[in-house]
Coordinates of N, CA, C and O in Angstrom, one line a residue:
X23 N 17.2 23.6 11.3 CA 16.0 23.1 10.6 C 16.1 23.3 9.1 O 16.7 24.3 8.6
X24 N 15.6 22.3 8.3 CA 15.7 22.5 6.9 C 14.3 22.3 6.3 O 13.4 21.6 6.7
X25 N 14.1 23.1 5.2 CA 12.8 23.1 4.5 C 12.8 21.8 3.7 O 13.7 21.5 2.9
X26 N 11.7 21.0 3.8 CA 11.6 19.7 3.1 C 10.2 19.6 2.5 O 9.3 20.3 2.9
X27 N 10.1 18.7 1.6 CA 8.8 18.3 1.0 C 8.5 16.9 1.4 O 9.5 16.1 1.5
X28 N 7.3 16.6 1.6 CA 6.9 15.2 1.9 C 5.6 14.9 1.1 O 4.8 15.8 0.8
X29 N 5.3 13.6 0.9 CA 4.1 13.2 0.3 C 3.1 12.7 1.3 O 3.5 12.0 2.3
X30 N 1.9 13.1 1.2 CA 0.8 12.5 2.0 C -0.4 12.1 1.1 O -0.6 12.7 0.1
X31 N -1.1 11.1 1.6 CA -2.3 10.7 0.9 C -3.4 10.6 1.9 O -3.3 9.9 2.9
X32 N -4.5 11.3 1.6 CA -5.7 11.1 2.4 C -6.4 9.9 1.8 O -6.8 9.9 0.6
X33 N -6.4 8.8 2.5 CA -6.8 7.5 2.0 C -8.3 7.4 1.7 O -9.1 8.3 2.1
X34 N -8.8 6.3 1.1 CA -10.2 6.2 0.7 C -11.2 6.4 1.9 O -12.2 7.0 1.7
X35 N -10.8 5.9 3.1 CA -11.7 6.1 4.2 C -11.8 7.6 4.6 O -12.9 8.0 5.0
X36 N -10.7 8.3 4.6 CA -10.7 9.7 4.9 C -11.5 10.5 4.0 O -12.3 11.4 4.4
X37 N -11.4 10.2 2.7 CA -12.2 10.9 1.7 C -13.7 10.5 1.9 O -14.6 11.4 1.9
X38 N -14.0 9.2 2.0 CA -15.4 8.8 2.2 C -16.1 9.4 3.4 O -17.2 9.7 3.4
X39 N -15.3 9.5 4.5 CA -15.9 10.0 5.8 C -16.0 11.5 5.7 O -16.6 12.1 6.7
X40 N -15.5 12.2 4.7 CA -15.6 13.6 4.6 C -14.6 14.4 5.5 O -14.9 15.5 5.9
X41 N -13.4 13.8 5.7 CA -12.4 14.4 6.5 C -11.4 15.2 5.8 O -10.5 15.8 6.4
X42 N -11.5 15.4 4.5 CA -10.5 16.1 3.7 C -10.3 17.5 4.2 O -9.1 17.9 4.5
X43 N -11.3 18.2 4.3 CA -11.2 19.6 4.7 C -10.6 19.8 6.1 O -9.8 20.6 6.4
X44 N -11.0 18.9 7.1 CA -10.5 18.9 8.4 C -9.0 18.6 8.4 O -8.2 19.3 9.2
X45 N -8.6 17.7 7.6 CA -7.2 17.3 7.6 C -6.3 18.4 7.0 O -5.3 18.7 7.5
X46 N -6.8 19.0 5.9 CA -6.1 20.1 5.3 C -6.0 21.3 6.3 O -4.9 21.9 6.4
X47 N -7.0 21.5 7.0 CA -7.0 22.6 8.0 C -5.9 22.3 9.1 O -5.2 23.2 9.5
X48 N -5.7 21.0 9.4 CA -4.7 20.6 10.4 C -3.3 20.9 9.8 O -2.4 21.4 10.4
X49 N -3.1 20.5 8.5 CA -1.8 20.8 7.8 C -1.5 22.3 7.9 O -0.4 22.7 8.3
X50 N -2.5 23.1 7.5 CA -2.3 24.6 7.5 C -2.1 25.2 8.9 O -1.2 26.0 9.0
X51 N -2.8 24.7 9.9 CA -2.6 25.2 11.2 C -1.2 24.9 11.7 O -0.6 25.5 12.6
X52 N -0.6 23.8 11.2 CA 0.8 23.4 11.6 C 1.9 23.9 10.6 O 2.9 23.3 10.5
X53 N 1.6 24.9 9.8 CA 2.5 25.6 9.0 C 3.0 24.7 7.8 O 4.2 25.0 7.3
X54 N 2.2 23.8 7.3 CA 2.6 23.1 6.1 C 2.0 23.8 4.9 O 0.8 24.3 5.0
X55 N 2.8 24.0 3.9 CA 2.3 24.6 2.7 C 2.0 23.5 1.7 O 2.8 22.6 1.5
X56 N 0.8 23.6 1.0 CA 0.5 22.6 0.0 C 1.2 23.1 -1.3 O 0.9 24.2 -1.8
X57 N 2.0 22.2 -1.9 CA 2.8 22.5 -3.1 C 2.2 21.8 -4.3 O 2.6 22.1 -5.4
X58 N 1.4 20.8 -4.1 CA 0.7 20.1 -5.2 C -0.4 19.2 -4.6 O -0.3 18.8 -3.4
X59 N -1.5 19.0 -5.4 CA -2.6 18.2 -4.9 C -3.3 17.6 -6.1 O -3.5 18.3 -7.1
X60 N -3.8 16.4 -6.0 CA -4.7 15.8 -7.0 C -5.5 14.7 -6.4 O -5.0 13.9 -5.6
X61 N -6.7 14.7 -6.8 CA -7.7 13.7 -6.4 C -7.6 12.6 -7.5 O -7.6 12.8 -8.7
X62 N -7.4 11.3 -7.0 CA -7.2 10.2 -7.9 C -8.1 9.0 -7.4 O -8.3 8.9 -6.2
X63 N -8.4 8.1 -8.3 CA -8.9 6.8 -7.9 C -7.9 5.8 -8.5 O -7.8 5.6 -9.7
X64 N -7.0 5.4 -7.6 CA -5.9 4.5 -8.0 C -6.4 3.2 -8.5 O -7.4 2.6 -8.0
X65 N -5.8 2.7 -9.6 CA -6.1 1.3 -10.1 C -5.3 0.4 -9.1 O -4.4 0.8 -8.4
X66 N -5.6 -0.9 -9.2 CA -4.9 -1.9 -8.5 C -3.4 -1.8 -8.8 O -2.5 -1.9 -8.0
X67 N -3.1 -1.7 -10.1 CA -1.7 -1.6 -10.6 C -1.0 -0.4 -10.0 O 0.2 -0.5 -9.6
X68 N -1.6 0.8 -10.0 CA -1.0 2.0 -9.5 C -0.8 1.9 -8.0 O 0.3 2.2 -7.5
X69 N -1.7 1.4 -7.3 CA -1.6 1.2 -5.8 C -0.5 0.1 -5.5 O 0.4 0.3 -4.6
X70 N -0.5 -0.9 -6.3 CA 0.5 -2.0 -6.1 C 1.9 -1.5 -6.4 O 2.9 -1.8 -5.7
X71 N 2.1 -0.6 -7.4 CA 3.4 0.0 -7.7 C 3.8 0.9 -6.7 O 5.0 0.9 -6.3
X72 N 2.9 1.7 -6.1 CA 3.3 2.6 -5.1 C 3.8 1.9 -3.8 O 4.7 2.3 -3.2
X73 N 3.1 0.8 -3.5 CA 3.4 0.1 -2.3 C 4.2 -1.2 -2.6 O 4.3 -2.1 -1.7
X74 N 5.0 -1.2 -3.7 CA 5.8 -2.3 -4.1 C 6.8 -2.7 -3.0 O 7.1 -3.9 -2.9
X75 N 7.2 -1.8 -2.2 CA 8.2 -2.1 -1.1 C 7.6 -3.1 -0.1 O 8.3 -3.9 0.5
X76 N 6.3 -3.2 -0.1 CA 5.6 -4.1 0.8 C 5.2 -5.4 0.2 O 4.4 -6.2 0.8
X77 N 5.6 -5.6 -1.1 CA 5.1 -6.8 -1.9 C 5.1 -8.1 -1.2 O 4.3 -8.9 -1.3
X78 N 6.2 -8.3 -0.4 CA 6.4 -9.6 0.3 C 5.7 -9.7 1.6 O 5.7 -10.8 2.3
X79 N 5.0 -8.7 2.1 CA 4.4 -8.6 3.4 C 3.0 -9.2 3.3 O 2.3 -9.1 2.3
X80 N 2.5 -9.9 4.3 CA 1.2 -10.5 4.3 C 0.1 -9.6 4.1 O -1.0 -10.0 3.5
X81 N 0.2 -8.3 4.4 CA -0.9 -7.3 4.2 C -0.9 -6.7 2.9 O -1.9 -5.9 2.6
X82 N 0.0 -7.0 2.0 CA 0.1 -6.3 0.7 C -1.1 -6.3 -0.1 O -1.6 -5.3 -0.6
X83 N -1.7 -7.5 -0.3 CA -2.9 -7.6 -1.2 C -4.1 -6.8 -0.6 O -4.8 -6.1 -1.4
X84 N -4.3 -6.8 0.7 CA -5.3 -6.1 1.3 C -5.1 -4.6 1.2 O -6.0 -3.8 1.0
X85 N -3.8 -4.2 1.3 CA -3.5 -2.8 1.2 C -3.8 -2.2 -0.2 O -4.4 -1.2 -0.4
X86 N -3.4 -3.0 -1.2 CA -3.6 -2.6 -2.6 C -5.1 -2.5 -2.9 O -5.6 -1.6 -3.5
X87 N -5.8 -3.5 -2.4 CA -7.3 -3.5 -2.6 C -7.9 -2.3 -1.9 O -8.8 -1.6 -2.5
X88 N -7.5 -2.0 -0.7 CA -8.0 -0.9 0.1 C -7.7 0.4 -0.6 O -8.6 1.3 -0.8
X89 N -6.5 0.6 -1.0 CA -6.0 1.9 -1.6 C -6.7 2.1 -3.0 O -6.7 3.2 -3.5
X90 N -7.2 1.1 -3.6 CA -7.8 1.2 -4.9 C -9.3 1.1 -4.8 O -10.1 1.1 -5.8
X91 N -9.9 1.2 -3.6 CA -11.3 1.0 -3.3 C -12.1 2.3 -3.5 O -13.3 2.2 -3.5
X92 N -11.4 3.4 -3.6 CA -12.2 4.7 -3.7 C -11.2 5.8 -3.9 O -10.0 5.6 -3.9
X93 N -11.7 7.0 -4.1 CA -10.8 8.2 -4.4 C -9.9 8.4 -3.2 O -10.2 8.2 -2.0
X94 N -8.7 9.0 -3.5 CA -7.7 9.5 -2.6 C -7.3 10.9 -2.9 O -7.5 11.3 -4.1
X95 N -6.8 11.6 -2.0 CA -6.3 12.9 -2.3 C -4.8 12.9 -2.0 O -4.4 12.6 -0.8
X96 N -4.0 13.1 -3.0 CA -2.5 13.0 -2.9 C -2.0 14.4 -2.8 O -2.4 15.3 -3.7
X97 N -1.2 14.7 -1.8 CA -0.6 16.1 -1.7 C 0.9 16.1 -1.4 O 1.4 15.2 -0.8
X98 N 1.5 17.2 -1.9 CA 2.9 17.4 -1.5 C 2.9 18.6 -0.5 O 2.3 19.6 -0.8
X99 N 3.4 18.3 0.6 CA 3.5 19.4 1.7 C 4.9 19.8 1.9 O 5.9 19.0 1.7
X100 N 5.1 21.1 2.2 CA 6.4 21.7 2.4 C 6.4 22.4 3.8 O 5.5 23.1 4.1
X101 N 7.5 22.1 4.5 CA 7.6 22.8 5.8 C 9.0 22.5 6.3 O 9.7 21.7 5.8
X102 N 9.4 23.2 7.4 CA 10.6 22.8 8.1 C 10.5 21.4 8.6 O 9.5 21.0 9.2
X103 N 11.5 20.5 8.4 CA 11.4 19.1 8.8 C 10.1 18.5 8.6 O 9.5 17.8 9.4
X104 N 9.6 18.6 7.3 CA 8.3 18.2 7.0 C 8.0 16.7 7.2 O 7.0 16.3 7.7
X105 N 9.0 15.8 6.9 CA 8.8 14.4 7.0 C 8.5 14.0 8.5 O 7.5 13.4 8.8
X106 N 9.4 14.4 9.4 CA 9.2 14.0 10.8 C 8.0 14.7 11.4 O 7.3 14.1 12.2
X107 N 7.8 15.9 11.1 CA 6.7 16.7 11.7 C 5.4 16.1 11.2 O 4.4 15.9 12.0
X108 N 5.3 15.7 9.9 CA 4.0 15.1 9.5 C 3.8 13.7 10.1 O 2.7 13.4 10.5
X109 N 4.9 12.9 10.3 CA 4.8 11.6 10.9 C 4.2 11.8 12.4 O 3.4 11.1 12.8
X110 N 4.7 12.8 13.1 CA 4.2 13.1 14.4 C 2.8 13.5 14.4 O 2.0 13.1 15.2
X111 N 2.4 14.3 13.4 CA 1.0 14.8 13.3 C 0.0 13.7 12.9 O -1.1 13.7 13.4
X112 N 0.5 12.8 12.1 CA -0.3 11.6 11.7 C -0.7 10.7 12.9 O -1.8 10.3 13.1
X113 N 0.3 10.4 13.8 CA 0.1 9.5 14.9 C 0.5 8.1 14.5 O 0.7 7.8 13.3
X114 N 0.4 7.2 15.4 CA 0.7 5.8 15.2 C -0.2 5.2 14.2 O -1.4 5.6 14.1
X115 N 0.2 4.2 13.5 CA -0.6 3.5 12.5 C -1.9 2.9 13.1 O -2.9 3.0 12.5
X116 N -1.7 2.4 14.3 CA -2.9 1.9 15.0 C -3.5 3.0 15.7 O -2.9 3.6 16.7
X117 N -4.7 3.5 15.4 CA -5.3 4.6 16.0 C -5.5 4.4 17.5 O -5.6 5.4 18.3
X118 N -5.6 3.2 18.0 CA -5.8 2.9 19.4 C -4.5 3.3 20.2 O -4.5 3.6 21.4
X119 N -3.3 3.3 19.5 CA -2.0 3.6 20.1 C -1.6 5.1 19.7 O -0.6 5.5 20.2
X120 N -2.4 5.8 18.9 CA -2.0 7.1 18.5 C -2.3 8.1 19.6 O -3.2 8.0 20.4
X121 N -1.4 9.1 19.7 CA -1.6 10.2 20.7 C -2.8 11.0 20.5 O -3.2 11.2 19.3
X122 N -3.3 11.6 21.5 CA -4.5 12.5 21.4 C -4.1 13.6 20.5 O -3.0 14.1 20.5
X123 N -5.1 14.0 19.7 CA -4.9 15.2 18.8 C -4.3 14.9 17.5 O -4.3 15.7 16.6
X124 N -3.8 13.6 17.3 CA -3.2 13.3 16.0 C -4.3 13.0 15.0 O -5.4 12.7 15.4
X125 N -4.0 13.0 13.8 CA -4.9 12.8 12.7 C -5.5 11.4 12.8 O -6.8 11.2 12.7
X126 N -4.7 10.4 13.1 CA -5.2 9.0 13.2 C -6.1 8.8 14.4 O -7.1 8.1 14.4
X127 N -5.7 9.4 15.5 CA -6.5 9.3 16.7 C -7.9 9.9 16.5 O -8.9 9.4 16.9
X128 N -8.0 11.0 15.8 CA -9.2 11.8 15.5 C -10.1 11.1 14.5 O -11.3 11.1 14.6
X129 N -9.5 10.5 13.4 CA -10.3 10.1 12.2 C -10.2 8.7 11.8 O -11.1 8.2 11.2
X130 N -9.1 8.0 12.2 CA -9.0 6.6 11.8 C -9.9 5.6 12.5 O -10.3 5.9 13.7
X131 N -10.4 4.6 11.9 CA -11.3 3.6 12.5 C -10.6 2.3 12.8 O -11.2 1.5 13.6
X132 N -9.5 2.0 12.2 CA -8.8 0.8 12.5 C -7.3 0.9 12.0 O -7.0 1.9 11.3
X133 N -6.5 -0.1 12.3 CA -5.1 -0.1 11.8 C -5.1 -0.2 10.3 O -4.2 0.3 9.7
X134 N -6.1 -0.9 9.7 CA -6.1 -1.0 8.3 C -6.7 0.3 7.6 O -6.2 0.7 6.6
X135 N -7.7 0.9 8.2 CA -8.3 2.1 7.7 C -7.9 3.2 8.6 O -8.6 3.7 9.4
X136 N -6.6 3.7 8.3 CA -6.0 4.6 9.2 C -5.9 6.0 8.5 O -5.0 6.8 8.9
X137 N -6.7 6.3 7.6 CA -7.0 7.7 7.0 C -5.9 8.3 6.2 O -6.2 9.0 5.3
X138 N -4.6 8.1 6.6 CA -3.5 8.9 6.0 C -2.2 8.2 5.8 O -1.9 7.3 6.6
X139 N -1.5 8.5 4.7 CA -0.2 8.0 4.5 C 0.7 9.2 4.5 O 0.4 10.3 4.1
X140 N 1.9 9.0 5.0 CA 3.0 10.0 5.0 C 4.3 9.3 4.7 O 4.6 8.3 5.2
X141 N 5.1 10.0 3.9 CA 6.5 9.5 3.6 C 7.2 9.2 4.9 O 7.1 10.0 5.9
X142 N 8.1 8.2 5.0 CA 8.8 7.8 6.2 C 10.2 8.3 6.2 O 10.9 8.1 7.2
X143 N 10.7 8.9 5.2 CA 12.1 9.5 5.1 C 12.1 10.5 4.0 O 11.3 10.5 3.1
X144 N 13.1 11.4 4.1 CA 13.3 12.4 3.0 C 13.6 11.7 1.7 O 13.0 12.1 0.7
X145 N 14.3 10.7 1.7 CA 14.6 9.9 0.4 C 13.4 9.3 -0.1 O 13.1 9.5 -1.3
X146 N 12.6 8.6 0.7 CA 11.3 8.1 0.2 C 10.3 9.1 -0.2 O 9.6 8.9 -1.2
X147 N 10.4 10.3 0.4 CA 9.5 11.4 0.0 C 9.7 11.8 -1.4 O 8.8 12.0 -2.2
X148 N 11.0 11.9 -1.8 CA 11.4 12.3 -3.1 C 10.9 11.3 -4.1 O 10.3 11.6 -5.2
X149 N 11.0 10.0 -3.8 CA 10.6 8.9 -4.7 C 9.1 8.9 -4.8 O 8.5 8.8 -5.9
X150 N 8.4 9.1 -3.7 CA 6.9 9.0 -3.7 C 6.3 10.2 -4.4 O 5.3 10.1 -5.1
X151 N 6.9 11.4 -4.2 CA 6.5 12.6 -4.9 C 6.6 12.4 -6.4 O 5.7 12.7 -7.2
X152 N 7.7 11.8 -6.8 CA 7.9 11.6 -8.3 C 7.0 10.5 -8.8 O 6.7 10.5 -10.0
X153 N 6.5 9.7 -8.0 CA 5.5 8.6 -8.4 C 4.2 9.3 -8.9 O 3.6 8.8 -9.8
X154 N 3.8 10.4 -8.2 CA 2.5 11.0 -8.5 C 2.6 12.3 -9.2 O 1.6 12.7 -9.9
X155 N 3.7 13.0 -9.2 CA 3.8 14.4 -9.7 C 5.0 14.6 -10.6 O 6.1 14.1 -10.2
X156 N 4.8 15.3 -11.7 CA 6.0 15.7 -12.4 C 6.4 17.1 -12.0 O 5.7 17.8 -11.3
X157 N 7.6 17.6 -12.4 CA 8.1 18.9 -12.0 C 7.2 20.1 -12.3 O 7.1 21.0 -11.5
X158 N 6.4 20.0 -13.4 CA 5.5 21.1 -13.7 C 4.3 21.2 -12.8 O 3.7 22.2 -12.7
X159 N 4.0 20.1 -12.1 CA 2.9 20.1 -11.2 C 3.2 20.6 -9.8 O 2.3 20.8 -8.9
X160 N 4.5 20.8 -9.5 CA 4.9 21.2 -8.1 C 5.1 22.7 -8.2 O 5.8 23.3 -9.1
X161 N 4.6 23.4 -7.2 CA 4.8 24.9 -7.1 C 5.6 25.2 -5.9 O 5.7 24.5 -4.9

């Protein structure tokens, strides 16, 4: 096992629903250490830049609009095999298909409003962390 860092975002619906504390508690119960955190209200340009990889997909405009619709909490988590473990903990993008006990099964209301983002690879985690945090902000 290797110690990794990954990026996660508690999305606008998670913040609005008051799920931030519950989700952080889940991270901590699963031995994730918080190495950086900031509350942001993304502009359309910032959300669009972050999700630029999806620019050609039909859902891109809706995703950018949604991610800039309210505050988000962006965190860097550290743990053994953090990327894959967080992906498992989040559950399937569609909460109807998510396993019991996962974050999306518990808190998401739809495939579009799915409460949480998590990096999908160690390489993307490094890129995503760098999008939101500089070296001085990481502990």
